[in-house]
CSV table of C-alpha atoms in Angstrom, one decimal:
chain,number,residue,atom,x,y,z
A,1,MET,CA,-81.0,-14.2,-7.0
A,2,SER,CA,-79.1,-17.4,-6.4
A,3,GLN,CA,-80.4,-19.9,-3.8
A,4,LYS,CA,-77.6,-18.7,-1.4
A,5,GLN,CA,-78.6,-15.1,-1.8
A,6,LEU,CA,-82.3,-15.9,-1.3
A,7,LYS,CA,-81.6,-17.7,2.0
A,8,GLU,CA,-79.3,-14.9,3.2
A,9,ALA,CA,-82.0,-12.3,2.5
A,10,PHE,CA,-84.6,-14.6,4.2
A,11,ILE,CA,-82.8,-14.3,7.6
A,12,SER,CA,-81.6,-10.6,7.2
A,13,ASN,CA,-83.0,-7.2,8.1
A,14,LEU,CA,-85.3,-8.4,10.8
A,15,ASN,CA,-86.5,-6.5,13.9
A,16,GLY,CA,-87.4,-9.2,16.5
A,17,THR,CA,-90.6,-9.4,18.6
A,18,SER,CA,-92.0,-8.1,21.9
A,19,LEU,CA,-90.6,-8.9,25.3
A,20,LEU,CA,-94.1,-10.1,26.3
A,21,GLU,CA,-94.2,-12.7,23.5
A,22,ILE,CA,-90.8,-14.0,24.4
A,23,SER,CA,-91.8,-14.3,28.1
A,24,ALA,CA,-95.0,-16.2,27.1
A,25,GLY,CA,-92.8,-18.6,25.0
A,26,LEU,CA,-90.4,-19.1,28.0
A,27,SER,CA,-93.3,-20.6,30.0
A,28,LEU,CA,-93.7,-23.4,27.6
A,29,PRO,CA,-90.7,-25.6,28.5
A,30,PRO,CA,-91.5,-25.6,32.2
A,31,LEU,CA,-95.1,-26.5,31.5
A,32,CYS,CA,-94.0,-29.3,29.2
A,33,LEU,CA,-91.7,-30.5,32.0
A,34,LEU,CA,-94.5,-30.3,34.5
A,35,CYS,CA,-96.9,-32.1,32.2
A,36,ARG,CA,-94.5,-35.0,31.6
A,37,GLY,CA,-93.9,-35.3,35.4
A,38,LEU,CA,-97.6,-35.4,36.2
A,39,LEU,CA,-98.2,-38.0,33.5
A,40,LEU,CA,-95.4,-40.2,35.0
A,41,ILE,CA,-96.9,-39.9,38.4
A,42,LEU,CA,-100.4,-40.7,37.1
A,43,HIS,CA,-98.9,-43.8,35.4
A,44,TYR,CA,-97.4,-44.9,38.7
A,45,LEU,CA,-100.7,-44.3,40.5
A,46,HIS,CA,-102.5,-46.6,38.1
A,47,HIS,CA,-99.9,-49.3,37.6
A,48,GLY,CA,-97.8,-49.2,40.8
A,49,LYS,CA,-94.5,-48.9,38.9
A,50,PRO,CA,-92.8,-46.3,36.7
A,51,VAL,CA,-92.5,-46.5,32.9
A,52,SER,CA,-89.7,-49.0,32.5
A,53,SER,CA,-89.7,-49.4,28.7
A,54,ARG,CA,-87.0,-47.3,27.0
A,55,LYS,CA,-89.0,-47.2,23.8
A,56,TYR,CA,-92.2,-45.8,25.5
A,57,SER,CA,-90.1,-43.5,27.7
A,58,LEU,CA,-88.4,-42.0,24.7
A,59,LEU,CA,-91.7,-41.6,22.8
A,60,LEU,CA,-93.4,-39.9,25.8
A,61,ASP,CA,-90.4,-37.6,26.5
A,62,PHE,CA,-90.2,-36.5,22.8
A,63,LEU,CA,-93.9,-36.0,22.4
A,64,VAL,CA,-94.3,-34.0,25.6
A,65,LEU,CA,-90.9,-32.3,26.0
A,66,VAL,CA,-89.9,-31.5,22.4
A,67,SER,CA,-92.9,-31.7,20.0
A,68,PRO,CA,-95.0,-28.9,21.6
A,69,LEU,CA,-92.0,-26.5,21.1
A,70,LEU,CA,-91.8,-27.4,17.5
A,71,PHE,CA,-95.4,-26.6,16.9
A,72,SER,CA,-95.3,-23.4,19.0
A,73,CYS,CA,-92.5,-21.9,16.9
A,74,THR,CA,-94.1,-22.8,13.6
A,75,VAL,CA,-97.8,-23.4,12.8
A,76,LEU,CA,-99.1,-22.5,16.3
A,77,SER,CA,-97.0,-19.3,16.7
A,78,PRO,CA,-100.1,-17.1,15.9
A,79,ILE,CA,-101.7,-18.3,19.1
A,80,ILE,CA,-98.6,-18.4,21.2
A,81,PHE,CA,-100.3,-16.5,24.1
A,82,PHE,CA,-103.0,-19.2,24.3
A,83,ILE,CA,-100.6,-22.3,24.3
A,84,PRO,CA,-99.4,-21.7,27.9
A,85,LEU,CA,-103.0,-21.5,29.1
A,86,ILE,CA,-103.9,-24.7,27.3
A,87,LEU,CA,-100.9,-26.5,28.7
A,88,ALA,CA,-101.6,-25.2,32.2
A,89,ALA,CA,-105.2,-26.3,32.0
A,90,PHE,CA,-104.1,-29.8,30.9
A,91,CYS,CA,-101.6,-30.0,33.8
A,92,ALA,CA,-104.4,-28.9,36.2
A,93,GLY,CA,-106.6,-31.6,34.8
A,94,ILE,CA,-103.9,-34.3,35.4
A,95,PHE,CA,-103.3,-33.0,38.9
A,96,SER,CA,-107.0,-33.1,39.7
A,97,LYS,CA,-107.2,-36.7,38.5
A,98,ILE,CA,-104.1,-37.7,40.6
A,99,TYR,CA,-105.6,-35.9,43.7
A,100,SER,CA,-109.0,-37.6,43.3
A,101,GLN,CA,-107.7,-41.1,42.5
A,102,ARG,CA,-105.2,-41.5,45.4
A,103,LYS,CA,-105.4,-44.7,47.4
A,104,GLN,CA,-107.9,-44.4,50.2
A,105,GLU,CA,-105.4,-45.1,52.9
A,106,ALA,CA,-103.1,-42.4,51.5
A,107,ARG,CA,-105.7,-39.6,51.5
A,108,THR,CA,-104.3,-37.0,53.9
A,109,PRO,CA,-106.2,-33.7,54.4
A,110,PHE,CA,-105.0,-31.0,51.9
A,111,GLY,CA,-103.9,-28.6,54.7
A,112,GLN,CA,-101.7,-31.3,56.2
A,113,ILE,CA,-100.2,-32.1,52.8
A,114,VAL,CA,-99.3,-28.4,52.4
A,115,LYS,CA,-97.6,-28.3,55.8
A,116,GLU,CA,-95.7,-31.5,55.1
A,117,PHE,CA,-94.7,-30.1,51.7
A,118,GLN,CA,-93.2,-26.9,53.3
A,119,LYS,CA,-91.2,-28.9,55.8
A,120,ALA,CA,-90.0,-31.6,53.4
A,121,CYS,CA,-86.3,-32.0,52.9
A,122,LEU,CA,-84.8,-32.2,49.4
A,123,ASP,CA,-81.6,-33.7,48.1
A,124,PRO,CA,-79.2,-30.7,48.5
A,125,GLU,CA,-76.6,-32.1,46.1
A,126,TYR,CA,-78.7,-31.8,43.0
A,127,ILE,CA,-80.5,-28.8,41.6
A,128,PRO,CA,-82.6,-30.1,38.7
A,129,ALA,CA,-83.5,-26.6,37.4
A,130,ILE,CA,-79.9,-26.0,36.3
A,131,THR,CA,-79.7,-29.2,34.4
A,132,VAL,CA,-83.1,-28.7,32.7
A,133,PHE,CA,-82.3,-25.1,31.9
A,134,ARG,CA,-79.1,-26.0,30.0
A,135,VAL,CA,-80.7,-28.9,28.2
A,136,TYR,CA,-83.7,-26.9,27.1
A,137,VAL,CA,-81.5,-24.0,25.9
A,138,ASN,CA,-79.7,-26.6,23.7
A,139,VAL,CA,-83.0,-28.1,22.5
A,140,LEU,CA,-84.6,-24.7,21.7
A,141,THR,CA,-81.4,-23.6,19.9
A,142,SER,CA,-81.3,-26.8,17.9
A,143,ILE,CA,-84.9,-26.3,16.8
A,144,SER,CA,-84.4,-22.7,15.8
A,145,ILE,CA,-81.2,-23.0,13.8
A,146,LEU,CA,-83.1,-25.3,11.3
A,147,ALA,CA,-86.6,-24.0,11.7
A,148,VAL,CA,-85.5,-20.4,10.9
A,149,ASP,CA,-84.8,-21.5,7.3
A,150,PHE,CA,-88.5,-22.5,6.8
A,151,PRO,CA,-91.3,-19.9,6.1
A,152,GLN,CA,-93.4,-21.4,8.9
A,153,TYR,CA,-90.9,-20.0,11.5
A,154,PRO,CA,-92.0,-16.4,12.1
A,155,ARG,CA,-89.5,-13.8,11.0
A,156,ARG,CA,-90.0,-11.9,14.2
A,157,TYR,CA,-88.5,-14.9,16.1
A,158,ALA,CA,-85.2,-14.8,14.1
A,159,LYS,CA,-82.2,-12.7,15.0
A,160,ALA,CA,-82.7,-9.0,14.7
A,161,GLU,CA,-80.4,-7.2,12.3
A,162,THR,CA,-79.3,-4.3,14.5
A,163,TYR,CA,-81.8,-3.5,17.3
A,164,GLY,CA,-84.6,-5.7,18.6
A,165,THR,CA,-85.4,-8.8,20.7
A,166,GLY,CA,-85.8,-12.0,18.7
A,167,VAL,CA,-86.1,-15.4,20.2
A,168,MET,CA,-82.8,-16.5,18.6
A,169,ASP,CA,-81.1,-13.4,20.0
A,170,LEU,CA,-82.0,-14.6,23.5
A,171,GLY,CA,-80.8,-18.0,22.6
A,172,VAL,CA,-77.1,-17.0,22.2
A,173,GLY,CA,-77.1,-15.1,25.5
A,174,ALA,CA,-78.8,-18.0,27.3
A,175,PHE,CA,-76.2,-20.4,26.0
A,176,VAL,CA,-73.5,-18.3,27.7
A,177,PHE,CA,-75.6,-18.0,30.8
A,178,GLY,CA,-76.0,-21.8,31.0
A,179,ASN,CA,-72.3,-22.5,30.5
A,180,ALA,CA,-71.5,-20.1,33.4
A,181,LEU,CA,-73.8,-21.9,35.8
A,182,VAL,CA,-71.6,-25.0,35.7
A,183,CYS,CA,-68.2,-23.4,35.1
A,184,PRO,CA,-65.2,-25.0,36.9
A,185,GLU,CA,-64.8,-22.0,39.2
A,186,LEU,CA,-68.1,-22.8,40.8
A,187,ARG,CA,-67.2,-26.4,41.4
A,188,GLN,CA,-64.0,-25.5,43.3
A,189,GLU,CA,-64.9,-25.3,46.9
A,190,SER,CA,-62.0,-23.2,48.3
A,191,HIS,CA,-59.0,-25.2,47.2
A,192,ARG,CA,-56.5,-22.6,48.5
A,193,THR,CA,-53.6,-25.0,48.0
A,194,GLN,CA,-54.0,-24.8,44.2
A,195,PRO,CA,-52.1,-22.2,42.2
A,196,ARG,CA,-54.1,-19.1,41.6
A,197,PHE,CA,-54.1,-19.5,37.8
A,198,SER,CA,-54.4,-23.3,37.7
A,199,SER,CA,-58.1,-23.0,36.4
A,200,VAL,CA,-56.9,-20.8,33.6
A,201,ALA,CA,-54.4,-23.4,32.5
A,202,ARG,CA,-57.2,-26.1,32.6
A,203,GLN,CA,-59.5,-23.9,30.6
A,204,VAL,CA,-56.9,-23.4,27.9
A,205,PHE,CA,-56.9,-27.1,27.4
A,206,SER,CA,-60.7,-27.6,27.8
A,207,VAL,CA,-61.7,-25.1,25.1
A,208,TRP,CA,-59.9,-26.8,22.3
A,209,PRO,CA,-63.0,-28.7,21.1
A,210,LEU,CA,-64.9,-25.4,20.8
A,211,LEU,CA,-62.0,-23.8,18.8
A,212,SER,CA,-61.8,-26.9,16.6
A,213,LEU,CA,-65.5,-26.8,16.0
A,214,GLY,CA,-65.2,-23.1,15.1
A,215,VAL,CA,-62.5,-23.8,12.6
A,216,GLY,CA,-64.4,-26.7,11.2
A,217,ARG,CA,-67.5,-24.6,10.8
A,218,LEU,CA,-65.6,-21.8,9.1
A,219,LEU,CA,-63.9,-24.2,6.6
A,220,SER,CA,-67.0,-26.1,5.8
A,221,VAL,CA,-69.2,-23.0,5.3
A,222,LYS,CA,-66.6,-21.3,3.0
A,223,SER,CA,-65.8,-24.5,1.0
A,224,ILE,CA,-69.5,-25.3,0.1
A,225,ALA,CA,-70.6,-21.6,-0.3
A,226,TYR,CA,-73.2,-22.2,2.5
A,227,HIS,CA,-75.5,-19.2,3.2
A,228,GLU,CA,-74.4,-17.1,6.2
A,229,HIS,CA,-75.5,-13.9,7.9
A,230,THR,CA,-72.3,-11.9,7.8
A,231,SER,CA,-73.5,-9.1,10.1
A,232,GLU,CA,-74.2,-11.7,12.9
A,233,TYR,CA,-70.5,-12.3,13.8
A,234,GLY,CA,-68.5,-11.3,10.8
A,235,VAL,CA,-66.8,-12.9,7.9
A,236,HIS,CA,-64.7,-15.5,9.7
A,237,TRP,CA,-66.1,-15.5,13.2
A,238,ASN,CA,-68.8,-17.8,14.7
A,239,PHE,CA,-70.4,-18.6,18.0
A,240,PHE,CA,-68.0,-21.4,18.8
A,241,PHE,CA,-65.1,-18.9,18.9
A,242,THR,CA,-67.2,-16.6,21.1
A,243,LEU,CA,-67.9,-19.4,23.6
A,244,ALA,CA,-64.2,-20.4,23.7
A,245,LEU,CA,-62.8,-16.9,24.2
A,246,VAL,CA,-65.4,-15.9,26.8
A,247,ARG,CA,-64.6,-19.0,28.9
A,248,LEU,CA,-60.9,-18.2,28.7
A,249,ALA,CA,-61.3,-14.5,29.5
A,250,ALA,CA,-63.7,-15.3,32.4
A,251,SER,CA,-61.3,-17.8,33.9
A,252,LEU,CA,-58.5,-15.2,33.8
A,253,LEU,CA,-60.7,-12.5,35.5
A,254,LEU,CA,-62.0,-15.0,38.1
A,255,ALA,CA,-58.4,-15.9,38.9
A,256,ILE,CA,-57.6,-12.2,39.5
A,257,PHE,CA,-60.9,-11.1,41.3
A,258,PRO,CA,-62.8,-13.2,43.9
A,259,LYS,CA,-65.7,-15.0,42.4
A,260,GLN,CA,-68.0,-13.6,45.1
A,261,LYS,CA,-67.5,-10.2,43.4
A,262,ALA,CA,-68.1,-11.5,39.8
A,263,TRP,CA,-71.2,-9.3,39.6
A,264,LEU,CA,-69.2,-6.2,40.2
A,265,VAL,CA,-66.7,-7.1,37.5
A,266,ALA,CA,-69.6,-7.8,35.1
A,267,LEU,CA,-71.3,-4.5,35.9
A,268,ALA,CA,-68.0,-2.6,35.4
A,269,LEU,CA,-67.3,-4.4,32.1
A,270,ALA,CA,-70.8,-3.9,30.7
A,271,GLY,CA,-71.0,-0.3,31.9
A,272,LEU,CA,-67.6,0.7,30.5
A,273,TYR,CA,-68.4,-1.0,27.1
A,274,GLN,CA,-71.7,0.8,26.9
A,275,LEU,CA,-70.0,4.1,27.8
A,276,LEU,CA,-67.6,3.6,24.9
A,277,LEU,CA,-70.4,2.8,22.5
A,278,SER,CA,-72.3,5.9,23.5
A,279,THR,CA,-69.5,8.4,23.7
A,280,THR,CA,-67.1,7.3,21.0
A,281,SER,CA,-67.2,6.2,17.3
A,282,LEU,CA,-67.1,2.5,18.4
A,283,LYS,CA,-70.8,1.9,17.7
A,284,THR,CA,-70.4,3.4,14.2
A,285,PHE,CA,-67.4,1.2,13.6
A,286,VAL,CA,-69.3,-2.0,14.6
A,287,LEU,CA,-72.4,-1.2,12.6
A,288,HIS,CA,-70.9,0.4,9.5
A,289,GLY,CA,-67.2,-0.5,9.4
A,290,SER,CA,-64.1,1.6,9.3
A,291,ASP,CA,-65.2,3.5,6.2
A,292,GLY,CA,-68.8,4.0,7.3
A,293,ARG,CA,-70.1,2.0,4.3
A,294,GLY,CA,-69.9,-1.6,5.7
A,295,SER,CA,-66.3,-2.4,4.7
A,296,ARG,CA,-64.8,-5.7,5.6
A,297,LEU,CA,-61.1,-5.0,5.0
A,298,GLY,CA,-58.7,-6.5,7.5
A,299,PHE,CA,-59.4,-9.1,10.2
A,300,LEU,CA,-60.7,-6.6,12.8
A,301,ASP,CA,-63.0,-4.9,10.3
A,302,ALA,CA,-64.2,-8.2,8.8
A,303,ASN,CA,-65.1,-9.7,12.2
A,304,ARG,CA,-65.9,-6.6,14.2
A,305,GLU,CA,-69.3,-7.8,15.5
A,306,GLY,CA,-67.9,-11.1,16.8
A,307,LEU,CA,-64.8,-9.5,18.4
A,308,LEU,CA,-66.4,-6.5,20.1
A,309,SER,CA,-69.5,-8.4,21.2
A,310,LEU,CA,-67.1,-10.5,23.4
A,311,PHE,CA,-67.3,-7.7,26.0
A,312,GLY,CA,-71.0,-8.1,26.4
A,313,TYR,CA,-71.0,-11.9,26.4
A,314,LEU,CA,-68.2,-11.8,29.0
A,315,ALA,CA,-70.3,-9.6,31.2
A,316,ILE,CA,-73.2,-12.0,30.9
A,317,TYR,CA,-70.9,-14.9,31.8
A,318,LEU,CA,-69.5,-13.2,34.9
A,319,ALA,CA,-73.0,-12.1,36.1
A,320,SER,CA,-74.2,-15.7,35.6
A,321,VAL,CA,-71.3,-17.0,37.7
A,322,GLN,CA,-72.7,-14.9,40.5
A,323,VAL,CA,-76.2,-16.4,39.9
A,324,GLY,CA,-74.6,-19.9,40.0
A,325,LEU,CA,-72.9,-19.1,43.4
A,326,TRP,CA,-76.3,-18.1,44.8
A,327,LEU,CA,-78.1,-21.1,43.4
A,328,LEU,CA,-75.5,-23.5,44.8
A,329,GLN,CA,-75.9,-22.3,48.4
A,330,ARG,CA,-77.0,-25.3,50.4
A,331,ARG,CA,-80.8,-25.4,50.6
A,332,SER,CA,-82.1,-28.7,51.8
A,333,SER,CA,-85.8,-27.8,52.3
A,334,VAL,CA,-88.8,-26.9,50.2
A,335,ARG,CA,-89.2,-23.7,52.4
A,336,GLY,CA,-85.7,-22.7,51.5
A,337,TRP,CA,-86.4,-23.1,47.8
A,338,LEU,CA,-89.7,-21.2,48.1
A,339,GLU,CA,-87.7,-18.3,49.5
A,340,ALA,CA,-85.2,-18.7,46.6
A,341,LEU,CA,-88.0,-18.6,44.2
A,342,GLY,CA,-89.1,-15.3,45.7
A,343,GLY,CA,-85.5,-14.0,45.3
A,344,LEU,CA,-85.5,-15.0,41.6
A,345,ALA,CA,-88.8,-13.2,41.1
A,346,LEU,CA,-87.5,-10.1,42.7
A,347,ALA,CA,-84.3,-10.2,40.6
A,348,VAL,CA,-86.4,-10.5,37.4
A,349,LEU,CA,-88.5,-7.5,38.4
A,350,VAL,CA,-85.5,-5.4,39.2
A,351,LEU,CA,-83.7,-6.3,36.0
A,352,SER,CA,-86.9,-5.6,34.0
A,353,VAL,CA,-87.0,-2.1,35.5
A,354,VAL,CA,-83.3,-1.6,34.8
A,355,LEU,CA,-83.8,-2.8,31.2
A,356,GLN,CA,-86.5,-0.1,30.6
A,357,LEU,CA,-84.2,2.5,32.1
A,358,CYS,CA,-81.2,1.4,30.1
A,359,GLN,CA,-83.2,1.5,26.8
A,360,ALA,CA,-84.6,5.0,27.7
A,361,CYS,CA,-81.2,6.4,28.6
A,362,THR,CA,-78.9,4.7,26.1
A,363,GLU,CA,-80.3,2.6,23.2
A,364,PRO,CA,-82.5,-0.4,22.4
A,365,VAL,CA,-81.4,-4.0,22.9
A,366,SER,CA,-78.8,-5.0,20.3
A,367,ARG,CA,-77.4,-8.5,20.1
A,368,ARG,CA,-75.1,-7.3,17.3
A,369,LEU,CA,-73.5,-4.8,19.7
A,370,ALA,CA,-74.0,-6.9,22.8
A,371,ASN,CA,-74.7,-3.6,24.6
A,372,LEU,CA,-75.8,-3.0,28.2
A,373,PRO,CA,-79.6,-3.4,27.4
A,374,PHE,CA,-78.8,-6.7,25.7
A,375,CYS,CA,-76.9,-8.0,28.8
A,376,THR,CA,-79.7,-6.9,31.1
A,377,TRP,CA,-82.4,-8.4,28.9
A,378,VAL,CA,-80.6,-11.8,28.7
A,379,LEU,CA,-80.1,-12.0,32.5
A,380,ALA,CA,-83.7,-11.0,33.2
A,381,HIS,CA,-85.2,-13.6,30.9
A,382,CYS,CA,-82.8,-16.3,31.8
A,383,LEU,CA,-83.6,-15.8,35.5
A,384,LEU,CA,-87.3,-15.9,34.5
A,385,LEU,CA,-86.9,-19.2,32.8
A,386,LEU,CA,-84.9,-20.6,35.8
A,387,ALA,CA,-87.7,-19.4,38.1
A,388,PHE,CA,-90.3,-21.2,36.0
A,389,PHE,CA,-88.3,-24.4,36.2
A,390,VAL,CA,-87.9,-24.2,40.0
A,391,LEU,CA,-91.7,-23.6,40.2
A,392,ALA,CA,-92.4,-26.7,38.0
A,393,ASP,CA,-90.0,-28.8,40.1
A,394,LEU,CA,-91.6,-27.7,43.4
A,395,SER,CA,-95.0,-28.5,41.9
A,396,LEU,CA,-93.8,-32.0,41.1
A,397,VAL,CA,-92.4,-32.5,44.6
A,398,PHE,CA,-95.8,-31.6,46.0
A,399,THR,CA,-97.5,-34.1,43.7
A,400,LYS,CA,-95.0,-36.8,44.6
A,401,LEU,CA,-96.0,-36.3,48.3
A,402,LEU,CA,-99.6,-37.1,47.3
A,403,VAL,CA,-98.6,-40.4,45.6
A,404,LYS,CA,-96.0,-42.1,47.9
A,405,GLY,CA,-93.4,-44.1,46.0
A,406,SER,CA,-93.7,-42.2,42.7
A,407,SER,CA,-90.7,-40.7,41.1
A,408,VAL,CA,-89.9,-38.4,38.2
A,409,PRO,CA,-86.5,-38.3,36.4
A,410,CYS,CA,-84.5,-35.0,36.6
A,411,CYS,CA,-86.7,-33.8,39.5
A,412,TRP,CA,-85.9,-33.2,43.2
A,413,LYS,CA,-85.8,-36.3,45.4
A,414,VAL,CA,-87.6,-35.9,48.7
A,415,VAL,CA,-85.0,-37.3,51.1
A,416,GLN,CA,-87.0,-36.7,54.3
A,417,THR,CA,-90.5,-35.8,55.3
A,418,PRO,CA,-91.7,-34.4,58.6
A,419,ASP,CA,-93.2,-37.7,59.8
A,420,SER,CA,-89.9,-39.5,59.2
A,421,ARG,CA,-87.8,-37.3,61.5
A,422,ASP,CA,-87.2,-38.1,65.1
A,423,LYS,CA,-86.2,-35.6,67.8
A,424,HIS,CA,-82.5,-36.2,67.2
A,425,GLY,CA,-82.7,-36.0,63.4
A,426,ALA,CA,-82.7,-39.2,61.6
A,427,GLU,CA,-80.4,-39.9,58.7
A,428,ALA,CA,-81.9,-38.7,55.5
A,429,VAL,CA,-83.1,-41.5,53.2
A,430,PRO,CA,-84.9,-41.1,49.9
A,431,VAL,CA,-88.7,-41.2,50.1
A,432,GLY,CA,-90.1,-43.1,47.1
A,433,ARG,CA,-88.8,-46.1,45.2
A,434,ARG,CA,-86.1,-48.1,47.1
A,435,ASP,CA,-84.6,-49.8,44.1
A,436,LYS,CA,-81.7,-48.4,42.3
A,437,VAL,CA,-83.0,-48.8,38.7
A,438,SER,CA,-82.9,-45.4,37.2
A,439,GLN,CA,-85.7,-44.4,34.9
A,440,PRO,CA,-85.0,-43.7,31.3
A,441,CYS,CA,-84.9,-39.9,30.7
A,442,LEU,CA,-84.3,-37.8,27.5
A,443,ILE,CA,-83.2,-34.8,29.6
A,444,SER,CA,-80.4,-36.9,31.2
A,445,ALA,CA,-79.5,-38.3,27.8
A,446,ILE,CA,-79.0,-34.9,26.3
A,447,ASN,CA,-77.3,-33.6,29.4
A,448,LYS,CA,-74.6,-36.2,29.2
A,449,ASN,CA,-73.5,-35.2,25.6
A,450,GLN,CA,-74.6,-31.6,25.2
A,451,LEU,CA,-71.8,-30.5,22.9
A,452,LEU,CA,-72.3,-33.6,20.7
A,453,PHE,CA,-76.0,-32.8,20.6
A,454,PHE,CA,-75.4,-29.2,19.5
A,455,LEU,CA,-72.7,-30.4,16.9
A,456,LEU,CA,-75.1,-33.0,15.4
A,457,ALA,CA,-77.8,-30.3,15.2
A,458,ASN,CA,-75.5,-28.0,13.2
A,459,VAL,CA,-74.3,-30.8,10.9
A,460,MET,CA,-77.9,-32.0,10.2
A,461,THR,CA,-79.1,-28.4,9.7
A,462,GLY,CA,-76.4,-28.0,7.0
A,463,ALA,CA,-77.4,-31.2,5.4
A,464,VAL,CA,-81.1,-30.4,5.3
A,465,ASN,CA,-80.4,-26.9,3.8
A,466,ILE,CA,-78.2,-28.5,1.1
A,467,LEU,CA,-80.7,-31.2,0.1
A,468,ILE,CA,-84.0,-29.2,0.5
A,469,ASP,CA,-85.4,-26.0,-0.8
A,470,THR,CA,-86.5,-24.9,2.7
A,471,ILE,CA,-87.8,-21.4,1.7
A,472,HIS,CA,-90.6,-22.8,-0.4
A,473,SER,CA,-91.6,-25.8,1.8
A,474,LYS,CA,-95.2,-26.4,2.8
A,475,ALA,CA,-96.3,-26.6,6.5
A,476,ALA,CA,-96.9,-30.4,6.6
A,477,PHE,CA,-93.5,-31.1,5.0
A,478,THR,CA,-91.8,-28.6,7.3
A,479,LEU,CA,-93.2,-30.2,10.5
A,480,CYS,CA,-92.3,-33.6,9.2
A,481,ILE,CA,-88.7,-32.6,8.5
A,482,LEU,CA,-88.3,-30.8,11.9
A,483,HIS,CA,-89.7,-33.7,13.8
A,484,LEU,CA,-87.5,-36.2,12.0
A,485,TYR,CA,-84.4,-34.0,12.6
A,486,MET,CA,-85.0,-33.5,16.3
A,487,PHE,CA,-86.1,-37.2,16.9
A,488,PHE,CA,-83.0,-38.5,15.1
A,489,ASN,CA,-80.7,-36.3,17.2
A,490,CYS,CA,-82.6,-37.2,20.5
A,491,LEU,CA,-82.5,-40.9,19.5
A,492,ILE,CA,-78.7,-40.9,19.2
A,493,MET,CA,-78.4,-39.2,22.6
A,494,TYR,CA,-80.8,-41.7,24.1
A,495,ILE,CA,-78.8,-44.7,22.7
A,496,LEU,CA,-75.6,-43.3,24.0
A,497,HIS,CA,-77.2,-42.7,27.4
A,498,ALA,CA,-78.6,-46.2,27.6
A,499,ARG,CA,-75.1,-47.6,26.9
A,500,ASN,CA,-73.5,-45.1,29.4
A,501,ILE,CA,-71.3,-43.5,26.7
A,502,VAL,CA,-70.1,-40.0,27.2
A,503,LEU,CA,-68.2,-38.6,24.2
A,504,LYS,CA,-65.8,-36.2,25.9
A,505,PHE,CA,-62.1,-36.0,24.9
A,506,TRP,CA,-61.0,-33.2,27.1
């Protein structure tokens, strides 16, 4: 077999992993975020000022936010269920140290701190969990697209061939989910004077970078005979095309139907598509081609997975718009977000039950088909990850109340505490550092140039695969390559962020 055939076989005919293992893995990013926040608060407690050095800030962010994920999906994957416990214990140790080393005059009884925490007011204009969710989906995707070509990346984490739940299967759905949370329709606050289809016209213009990247990827892959998994999207299709067309179709549907009913449109779309899969020959066509033997004749036949899975991804997008509407409801207190956290937990529980029923009554999860079980699974696990991030953020808010003046980038700002309010309601002012110097932050850096980050990851993945025999790499060499690859990409984002450069041409 040629090198190209070997690599294609290496990522083909896989069956995914268990839902429990994926759920355990989803707890890692929020724990890393919590660990980094607690370390910054501890640093402030000891030195009376935040980490101001960009060099040390980047190193800390990379080692705490990114590096543990690289290890957990490679050499530490056999003990994936123990890693969250280890990280949680480490976070508990840091919190215990912070609590015991507070300044004597700031030592408030624990019960009073809890009451103050519940009544504290947060900045209602910024929801850090949404930003962090989108950044981490990008980071995890960037890690996986290169790591999957190395033997240290478990085959069960890679995309399943037909049925199954692989980590990378969830990644593509989470990407769509994250895009919907910040779609233009959610940022429009009732501009009734605007033409009904104005957002559709804007989307036609705004998706051209995705279409260009899709064409660029297609031409580059074909020109250098790069290995590709044809049954993933088809011969000519790729995920950039899927993202572009889903955004266009969603804008059109949201111009026709009220966005408050997006979940009904999503349910109808996913249900109808699943009905067609179950009662017609559509499923056979997607899995086996028009001749039943995997033919790829004609554009539709050649790209049937990418084209027909659009219905499932569109349903995920529309359902995620509904989630975004709910998240963006004005909640200005910790108590309000604790109630929202309960709502997220209930939604995850309901969707998990629905997922089991869908699989029992229809078929297993299939990213290739983007069927109803796949849509339900993606929504359930994305909401679970969001809930974990909200919980981590609230934990950091509580810790910041212990250490007055401390701050954590990409975390809620406490704008008012109970003891700062008078009977008439004083104007909200930030509680913490009064200066306007923003702390360096890798999450903010990636967030500013997310598309560029993803593009660079794809380009570097291609370069590494061309230059290195990834399949036969040893563990130490693999970890070295993956760390250099992610650090270089993060460093570029960090430099652009430090110079306030946003590469956006649309």
